[in-house]
mmCIF file of C-alpha atoms and ligand atoms in Angstrom:
data_model
loop_
_atom_site.group_PDB
_atom_site.id
_atom_site.type_symbol
_atom_site.label_atom_id
_atom_site.label_comp_id
_atom_site.label_asym_id
_atom_site.label_seq_id
_atom_site.Cartn_x
_atom_site.Cartn_y
_atom_site.Cartn_z
ATOM 1 C CA MET S 559 21.271 -14.516 19.715
ATOM 2 C CA ASP S 560 19.137 -11.426 19.396
ATOM 3 C CA LYS S 561 17.011 -11.189 15.973
ATOM 4 C CA ILE S 562 16.183 -7.555 15.461
ATOM 5 C CA MET S 563 13.829 -8.358 12.822
ATOM 6 C CA SER S 564 12.094 -11.642 11.978
ATOM 7 C CA ILE S 565 10.163 -12.120 8.651
ATOM 8 C CA GLU S 566 7.576 -15.187 9.194
ATOM 9 C CA GLY S 567 6.066 -16.791 6.149
ATOM 10 C CA ILE S 568 5.498 -13.196 4.228
ATOM 11 C CA THR S 569 3.172 -13.824 1.096
ATOM 12 C CA LYS S 570 2.206 -11.189 -1.169
ATOM 13 C CA SER S 571 0.337 -11.642 -4.998
ATOM 14 C CA PHE S 572 -0.539 -9.393 -7.251
ATOM 15 C CA GLY S 573 -3.259 -10.362 -9.660
ATOM 16 C CA GLY S 574 -2.008 -13.919 -9.982
ATOM 17 C CA ILE S 575 1.296 -13.362 -9.564
ATOM 18 C CA LYS S 576 2.859 -14.451 -6.323
ATOM 19 C CA ALA S 577 5.739 -11.625 -5.839
ATOM 20 C CA VAL S 578 6.089 -12.773 -2.224
ATOM 21 C CA ASP S 579 5.482 -16.806 -1.431
ATOM 22 C CA ASN S 580 5.689 -17.491 2.026
ATOM 23 C CA VAL S 581 9.188 -16.057 2.619
ATOM 24 C CA SER S 582 10.705 -16.614 6.393
ATOM 25 C CA PHE S 583 14.055 -15.294 7.641
ATOM 26 C CA PHE S 584 15.531 -13.104 10.093
ATOM 27 C CA VAL S 585 18.229 -10.365 10.714
ATOM 28 C CA LYS S 586 20.823 -10.893 13.915
ATOM 29 C CA LYS S 587 21.030 -7.481 15.801
ATOM 30 C CA GLY S 588 24.476 -6.187 14.630
ATOM 31 C CA GLU S 589 24.774 -8.158 11.267
ATOM 32 C CA ILE S 590 24.693 -7.063 7.661
ATOM 33 C CA LYS S 591 22.483 -9.484 6.123
ATOM 34 C CA ALA S 592 22.285 -9.153 2.258
ATOM 35 C CA LEU S 593 19.098 -10.038 0.044
ATOM 36 C CA ILE S 594 19.748 -11.517 -3.379
ATOM 37 C CA GLY S 595 17.908 -12.858 -6.466
ATOM 38 C CA PRO S 596 17.239 -11.806 -9.898
ATOM 39 C CA ASN S 597 15.101 -9.180 -11.043
ATOM 40 C CA GLY S 598 11.322 -9.853 -10.067
ATOM 41 C CA ALA S 599 12.372 -11.583 -7.518
ATOM 42 C CA GLY S 600 10.278 -10.228 -4.897
ATOM 43 C CA LYS S 601 12.779 -8.490 -2.930
ATOM 44 C CA THR S 602 11.587 -4.916 -3.265
ATOM 45 C CA THR S 603 7.991 -6.050 -2.815
ATOM 46 C CA LEU S 604 9.260 -7.507 0.878
ATOM 47 C CA PHE S 605 10.894 -4.141 1.570
ATOM 48 C CA ASN S 606 7.656 -2.613 1.049
ATOM 49 C CA ILE S 607 5.592 -4.930 2.996
ATOM 50 C CA ILE S 608 8.119 -4.296 5.978
ATOM 51 C CA THR S 609 8.023 -0.430 5.406
ATOM 52 C CA LYS S 610 3.941 -0.658 5.320
ATOM 53 C CA LEU S 611 3.640 0.336 1.835
ATOM 54 C CA TYR S 612 2.097 -2.813 0.786
ATOM 55 C CA SER S 613 -0.405 -5.117 2.737
ATOM 56 C CA LYS S 614 0.544 -8.493 3.027
ATOM 57 C CA ASP S 615 -1.917 -11.551 2.267
ATOM 58 C CA SER S 616 -0.191 -13.416 5.119
ATOM 59 C CA GLY S 617 2.784 -13.679 7.298
ATOM 60 C CA LYS S 618 4.125 -11.511 10.002
ATOM 61 C CA VAL S 619 6.815 -9.297 10.363
ATOM 62 C CA PHE S 620 8.426 -8.751 13.913
ATOM 63 C CA PHE S 621 10.785 -5.924 14.478
ATOM 64 C CA MET S 622 12.455 -5.929 18.221
ATOM 65 C CA GLY S 623 10.455 -8.600 19.048
ATOM 66 C CA LYS S 624 7.202 -7.146 18.525
ATOM 67 C CA ASP S 625 4.480 -7.663 16.045
ATOM 68 C CA THR S 626 4.880 -4.803 13.561
ATOM 69 C CA GLU S 627 1.175 -5.588 12.224
ATOM 70 C CA ASN S 628 -0.534 -2.335 13.754
ATOM 71 C CA TYR S 629 2.533 -0.340 12.856
ATOM 72 C CA LYS S 630 1.887 2.709 10.084
ATOM 73 C CA SER S 631 4.404 3.453 7.652
ATOM 74 C CA TYR S 632 5.020 7.236 8.938
ATOM 75 C CA GLU S 633 5.902 5.610 12.548
ATOM 76 C CA LEU S 634 8.494 3.084 11.237
ATOM 77 C CA VAL S 635 11.348 5.793 11.653
ATOM 78 C CA LYS S 636 10.038 6.348 15.743
ATOM 79 C CA TYR S 637 10.373 2.297 16.192
ATOM 80 C CA GLY S 638 13.856 2.558 14.606
ATOM 81 C CA ILE S 639 13.401 1.204 10.958
ATOM 82 C CA SER S 640 14.245 3.180 8.020
ATOM 83 C CA ARG S 641 14.992 2.570 4.236
ATOM 84 C CA THR S 642 16.265 3.900 0.647
ATOM 85 C CA PHE S 643 14.517 3.383 -2.222
ATOM 86 C CA GLN S 644 16.033 1.607 -5.432
ATOM 87 C CA ASN S 645 14.502 4.828 -7.551
ATOM 88 C CA ILE S 646 16.199 7.684 -5.800
ATOM 89 C CA GLN S 647 13.426 9.872 -4.466
ATOM 90 C CA LEU S 648 14.766 13.352 -4.081
ATOM 91 C CA ILE S 649 12.826 16.306 -4.122
ATOM 92 C CA ASP S 650 14.048 18.585 -7.217
ATOM 93 C CA ASP S 651 13.012 21.796 -5.829
ATOM 94 C CA MET S 652 14.606 21.529 -2.023
ATOM 95 C CA SER S 653 18.380 21.795 -1.456
ATOM 96 C CA ILE S 654 20.234 18.696 -0.568
ATOM 97 C CA LEU S 655 20.461 19.694 3.234
ATOM 98 C CA GLU S 656 16.356 20.202 3.248
ATOM 99 C CA ASN S 657 16.150 16.706 1.408
ATOM 100 C CA VAL S 658 17.947 15.428 4.171
ATOM 101 C CA MET S 659 15.695 16.909 6.433
ATOM 102 C CA LEU S 660 12.664 15.554 5.092
ATOM 103 C CA GLY S 661 13.834 12.085 7.062
ATOM 104 C CA TYR S 662 13.849 13.833 10.117
ATOM 105 C CA HIS S 663 10.709 15.418 9.857
ATOM 106 C CA ILE S 664 8.901 11.801 9.874
ATOM 107 C CA LYS S 665 10.368 11.901 13.386
ATOM 108 C CA THR S 666 9.375 15.112 14.799
ATOM 109 C CA LYS S 667 5.882 15.287 16.310
ATOM 110 C CA THR S 668 5.125 18.750 14.949
ATOM 111 C CA THR S 669 1.449 19.045 13.840
ATOM 112 C CA ALA S 670 0.439 21.088 10.569
ATOM 113 C CA ILE S 671 -0.954 23.729 12.808
ATOM 114 C CA ASP S 672 2.492 24.193 14.617
ATOM 115 C CA ALA S 673 4.064 24.739 11.181
ATOM 116 C CA PHE S 674 1.551 26.896 9.857
ATOM 117 C CA PHE S 675 2.093 29.673 12.993
ATOM 118 C CA SER S 676 5.556 28.661 13.178
ATOM 119 C CA LEU S 677 5.724 28.268 16.868
ATOM 120 C CA PRO S 678 9.269 28.566 18.648
ATOM 121 C CA LYS S 679 8.806 24.594 19.361
ATOM 122 C CA ASN S 680 8.811 24.268 15.664
ATOM 123 C CA LYS S 681 11.935 26.401 15.001
ATOM 124 C CA LYS S 682 13.650 24.377 17.682
ATOM 125 C CA GLN S 683 12.766 21.308 15.839
ATOM 126 C CA GLU S 684 13.781 22.544 12.456
ATOM 127 C CA ASP S 685 17.247 23.504 13.924
ATOM 128 C CA LYS S 686 17.729 19.982 15.281
ATOM 129 C CA ALA S 687 16.615 18.666 12.151
ATOM 130 C CA LYS S 688 19.205 20.612 10.558
ATOM 131 C CA GLU S 689 21.831 19.750 12.642
ATOM 132 C CA LYS S 690 21.038 16.023 12.540
ATOM 133 C CA ALA S 691 21.233 16.381 8.798
ATOM 134 C CA MET S 692 24.093 18.358 8.366
ATOM 135 C CA GLU S 693 26.049 15.895 10.850
ATOM 136 C CA THR S 694 24.961 12.989 8.881
ATOM 137 C CA LEU S 695 26.169 14.729 5.339
ATOM 138 C CA LYS S 696 29.584 14.923 6.927
ATOM 139 C CA PHE S 697 29.414 11.270 8.109
ATOM 140 C CA LEU S 698 29.143 10.627 4.366
ATOM 141 C CA LYS S 699 31.555 13.193 3.376
ATOM 142 C CA ILE S 700 29.356 14.985 1.375
ATOM 143 C CA ASP S 701 28.627 17.929 3.241
ATOM 144 C CA SER S 702 30.092 20.151 0.739
ATOM 145 C CA ILE S 703 26.783 19.520 -1.547
ATOM 146 C CA SER S 704 24.439 20.608 1.347
ATOM 147 C CA ASP S 705 23.200 23.888 -0.321
ATOM 148 C CA LYS S 706 23.238 22.426 -4.005
ATOM 149 C CA TYR S 707 20.041 21.133 -5.455
ATOM 150 C CA PRO S 708 19.656 17.307 -6.859
ATOM 151 C CA ASN S 709 19.987 18.423 -10.694
ATOM 152 C CA GLU S 710 23.286 19.842 -9.823
ATOM 153 C CA ILE S 711 24.882 16.723 -8.567
ATOM 154 C CA PRO S 712 26.318 13.687 -10.127
ATOM 155 C CA PHE S 713 24.311 10.442 -9.836
ATOM 156 C CA GLY S 714 26.672 8.776 -7.180
ATOM 157 C CA TYR S 715 26.035 11.389 -4.842
ATOM 158 C CA LYS S 716 22.116 11.238 -5.265
ATOM 159 C CA ARG S 717 22.830 7.792 -3.492
ATOM 160 C CA LEU S 718 24.393 9.002 -0.976
ATOM 161 C CA VAL S 719 22.033 11.631 -0.401
ATOM 162 C CA GLU S 720 19.127 8.890 -0.249
ATOM 163 C CA ILE S 721 21.208 7.128 2.167
ATOM 164 C CA ALA S 722 22.026 10.334 4.321
ATOM 165 C CA ARG S 723 18.089 10.947 4.528
ATOM 166 C CA ALA S 724 17.139 7.056 5.993
ATOM 167 C CA LEU S 725 20.529 7.535 8.163
ATOM 168 C CA CYS S 726 19.838 10.997 9.945
ATOM 169 C CA VAL S 727 16.990 9.744 12.202
ATOM 170 C CA GLN S 728 19.838 7.165 13.390
ATOM 171 C CA PRO S 729 17.648 3.793 12.899
ATOM 172 C CA GLU S 730 18.427 0.649 14.625
ATOM 173 C CA LEU S 731 17.697 -1.080 11.240
ATOM 174 C CA LEU S 732 18.843 0.087 7.986
ATOM 175 C CA LEU S 733 17.339 -1.277 4.650
ATOM 176 C CA LEU S 734 19.030 -0.449 1.610
ATOM 177 C CA ASP S 735 17.397 -1.241 -1.733
ATOM 178 C CA GLU S 736 20.094 -1.633 -4.250
ATOM 179 C CA PRO S 737 22.424 1.227 -3.240
ATOM 180 C CA ALA S 738 25.106 0.321 -5.328
ATOM 181 C CA ALA S 739 22.570 0.588 -8.813
ATOM 182 C CA GLY S 740 24.198 2.951 -11.429
ATOM 183 C CA LEU S 741 27.559 3.362 -9.411
ATOM 184 C CA ASN S 742 30.914 2.891 -10.931
ATOM 185 C CA GLU S 743 33.249 1.001 -9.522
ATOM 186 C CA SER S 744 35.205 3.302 -7.645
ATOM 187 C CA GLU S 745 32.141 4.441 -6.194
ATOM 188 C CA THR S 746 30.989 1.208 -5.574
ATOM 189 C CA ASN S 747 34.422 0.692 -3.628
ATOM 190 C CA LYS S 748 33.820 3.659 -1.637
ATOM 191 C CA LEU S 749 30.160 2.582 -0.982
ATOM 192 C CA LEU S 750 31.524 -0.731 0.634
ATOM 193 C CA LYS S 751 33.429 1.561 2.826
ATOM 194 C CA THR S 752 30.513 3.270 3.632
ATOM 195 C CA ILE S 753 28.191 0.546 4.622
ATOM 196 C CA PHE S 754 30.917 -0.629 7.121
ATOM 197 C CA ARG S 755 30.997 2.947 8.730
ATOM 198 C CA ILE S 756 27.483 2.806 9.115
ATOM 199 C CA TRP S 757 27.323 -0.775 10.856
ATOM 200 C CA GLU S 758 30.072 0.286 13.016
ATOM 201 C CA GLN S 759 27.818 2.744 14.691
ATOM 202 C CA GLY S 760 25.899 -0.261 15.800
ATOM 203 C CA ILE S 761 23.144 -0.085 12.614
ATOM 204 C CA SER S 762 22.014 -3.556 11.643
ATOM 205 C CA ILE S 763 21.203 -3.613 7.806
ATOM 206 C CA LEU S 764 19.413 -5.319 5.780
ATOM 207 C CA LEU S 765 21.008 -4.776 2.163
ATOM 208 C CA ILE S 766 19.215 -5.829 -1.321
ATOM 209 C CA GLU S 767 22.052 -5.859 -3.990
ATOM 210 C CA HIS S 768 22.710 -7.069 -7.507
ATOM 211 C CA ASP S 769 26.581 -6.225 -7.273
ATOM 212 C CA MET S 770 27.844 -9.545 -6.082
ATOM 213 C CA ASN S 771 31.776 -8.242 -5.067
ATOM 214 C CA LEU S 772 29.971 -5.626 -2.806
ATOM 215 C CA VAL S 773 27.458 -8.378 -1.422
ATOM 216 C CA MET S 774 30.361 -11.400 -0.858
ATOM 217 C CA ASN S 775 32.593 -8.290 0.737
ATOM 218 C CA CYS S 776 30.112 -6.915 3.141
ATOM 219 C CA SER S 777 27.458 -9.209 4.453
ATOM 220 C CA HIS S 778 27.652 -11.912 7.361
ATOM 221 C CA SER S 779 24.976 -13.544 5.660
ATOM 222 C CA ILE S 780 22.830 -13.785 2.925
ATOM 223 C CA VAL S 781 19.103 -14.756 1.802
ATOM 224 C CA VAL S 782 18.369 -15.541 -1.988
ATOM 225 C CA MET S 783 15.018 -15.228 -3.307
ATOM 226 C CA ASP S 784 13.873 -16.415 -6.864
ATOM 227 C CA GLU S 785 10.291 -15.870 -8.117
ATOM 228 C CA GLY S 786 8.819 -15.105 -4.745
ATOM 229 C CA ARG S 787 10.586 -17.753 -2.952
ATOM 230 C CA LYS S 788 13.437 -17.880 -0.837
ATOM 231 C CA ILE S 789 15.606 -20.603 -2.258
ATOM 232 C CA ALA S 790 18.987 -20.574 -0.085
ATOM 233 C CA GLU S 791 20.112 -18.953 2.749
ATOM 234 C CA GLY S 792 23.678 -19.231 4.557
ATOM 235 C CA LEU S 793 27.416 -17.717 4.651
ATOM 236 C CA PRO S 794 28.623 -15.950 1.476
ATOM 237 C CA SER S 795 31.134 -18.693 1.102
ATOM 238 C CA TYR S 796 28.130 -21.435 1.023
ATOM 239 C CA ILE S 797 25.841 -19.317 -1.164
ATOM 240 C CA GLN S 798 28.387 -18.516 -3.667
ATOM 241 C CA ASN S 799 28.670 -22.133 -4.639
ATOM 242 C CA ASP S 800 25.000 -23.235 -4.356
ATOM 243 C CA GLU S 801 23.663 -25.154 -7.146
ATOM 244 C CA ARG S 802 20.322 -23.408 -6.822
ATOM 245 C CA VAL S 803 21.406 -19.573 -6.801
ATOM 246 C CA LEU S 804 23.858 -20.513 -9.556
ATOM 247 C CA LYS S 805 20.732 -21.794 -11.264
ATOM 248 C CA ALA S 806 18.731 -18.610 -10.523
ATOM 249 C CA TYR S 807 21.480 -16.605 -12.088
ATOM 250 C CA PHE S 808 22.508 -18.232 -14.606
ATOM 251 C CA GLY S 809 20.905 -20.910 -15.383
ATOM 252 C CA LYS S 810 17.690 -19.512 -17.165
HETATM 253 N N1 ADP J 1487 2.500 -2.467 -7.516
HETATM 254 C C1 ADP J 1487 2.670 -3.956 -7.765
HETATM 255 N N2 ADP J 1487 2.249 -3.936 -8.601
HETATM 256 C C2 ADP J 1487 1.676 -4.903 -9.733
HETATM 257 N N3 ADP J 1487 2.933 -6.110 -9.750
HETATM 258 C C3 ADP J 1487 3.724 -5.619 -9.085
HETATM 259 C C4 ADP J 1487 3.770 -4.152 -8.185
HETATM 260 N N4 ADP J 1487 5.252 -4.272 -7.357
HETATM 261 C C5 ADP J 1487 5.858 -5.364 -7.753
HETATM 262 N N5 ADP J 1487 5.384 -6.339 -8.421
HETATM 263 C C6 ADP J 1487 5.399 -7.782 -9.079
HETATM 264 O O1 ADP J 1487 6.240 -8.216 -8.437
HETATM 265 C C7 ADP J 1487 6.981 -9.111 -8.793
HETATM 266 C C8 ADP J 1487 8.338 -8.731 -7.499
HETATM 267 O O2 ADP J 1487 8.866 -7.593 -8.034
HETATM 268 P P1 ADP J 1487 9.769 -6.582 -7.048
HETATM 269 O O3 ADP J 1487 9.438 -7.013 -5.740
HETATM 270 O O4 ADP J 1487 9.870 -5.324 -7.572
HETATM 271 O O5 ADP J 1487 11.247 -7.480 -7.223
HETATM 272 P P2 ADP J 1487 12.748 -7.448 -7.289
HETATM 273 O O6 ADP J 1487 12.955 -5.897 -6.104
HETATM 274 O O7 ADP J 1487 13.278 -8.434 -6.584
HETATM 275 O O8 ADP J 1487 13.266 -7.197 -8.698
HETATM 276 C C9 ADP J 1487 7.433 -8.665 -9.992
HETATM 277 O O9 ADP J 1487 6.505 -9.568 -10.792
HETATM 278 C C10 ADP J 1487 6.571 -7.379 -10.047
HETATM 279 O O10 ADP J 1487 5.837 -7.099 -11.617
HETATM 280 MG MG1 MG J 1488 13.615 -4.478 -6.796
#
């Protein structure tokens, strides 16, 4: 069995609070794994540690068998990891296409000086980024809004644009932080199909999500966190009936 990512004993405190407390699990290559738990459980903090936005107090993250200790946040796309944010991060005065292209620019090696003098190499990379971004918008069936600006599109589309930006770099592992938050039922059903189509492309997915229907319908396995700790892990059918999980969600 191939592990694409292995989380080993990750711990992170903020002041006196252990946001993530000795959490270990792995994501198999080619699986959709869900990371669930009540608000404040430490899920987003774990994503921020994986993607190097936060330092950790202890533990290790291995990606494709390699220790990611010295990876930098801006290099992750190069290694094959990309993510979306729980709070959608779109830039208001850039078009949808340009917003998606931002994802690709992290991958291109153009230096600031290249960009400044607009060297041919830069133009080529710009064209490539544009092509990839457009391709991704088409794949997500939102290419019709490529020229629009974030404040001109409905919320549900913004979530898809956020996914497009993470997807256009063709990651090996996609981290989705609450992609269904704020979506209505029909949008959530469409999102479920979209997640499957992404997965069919061979991309492994780690999904933070509160919508239990979505989680139960799309994940191969689930890890549950509460108050920083991993409290359960297993198949959806098992997690659904786990005492600790029911208590974490409904028992307080
Ligand atoms: N940058 C930060 N500074 C201080 N506390 C934080 C920070 N980020 C998260 N926390 C705290 O860590 C805990 C876990 O938060 P978070 O990872 O956002 O949970 P979840 O995504 O599961 O809802 C919470 O108590 C939260 O207040
Ligand atoms: Mg969160």
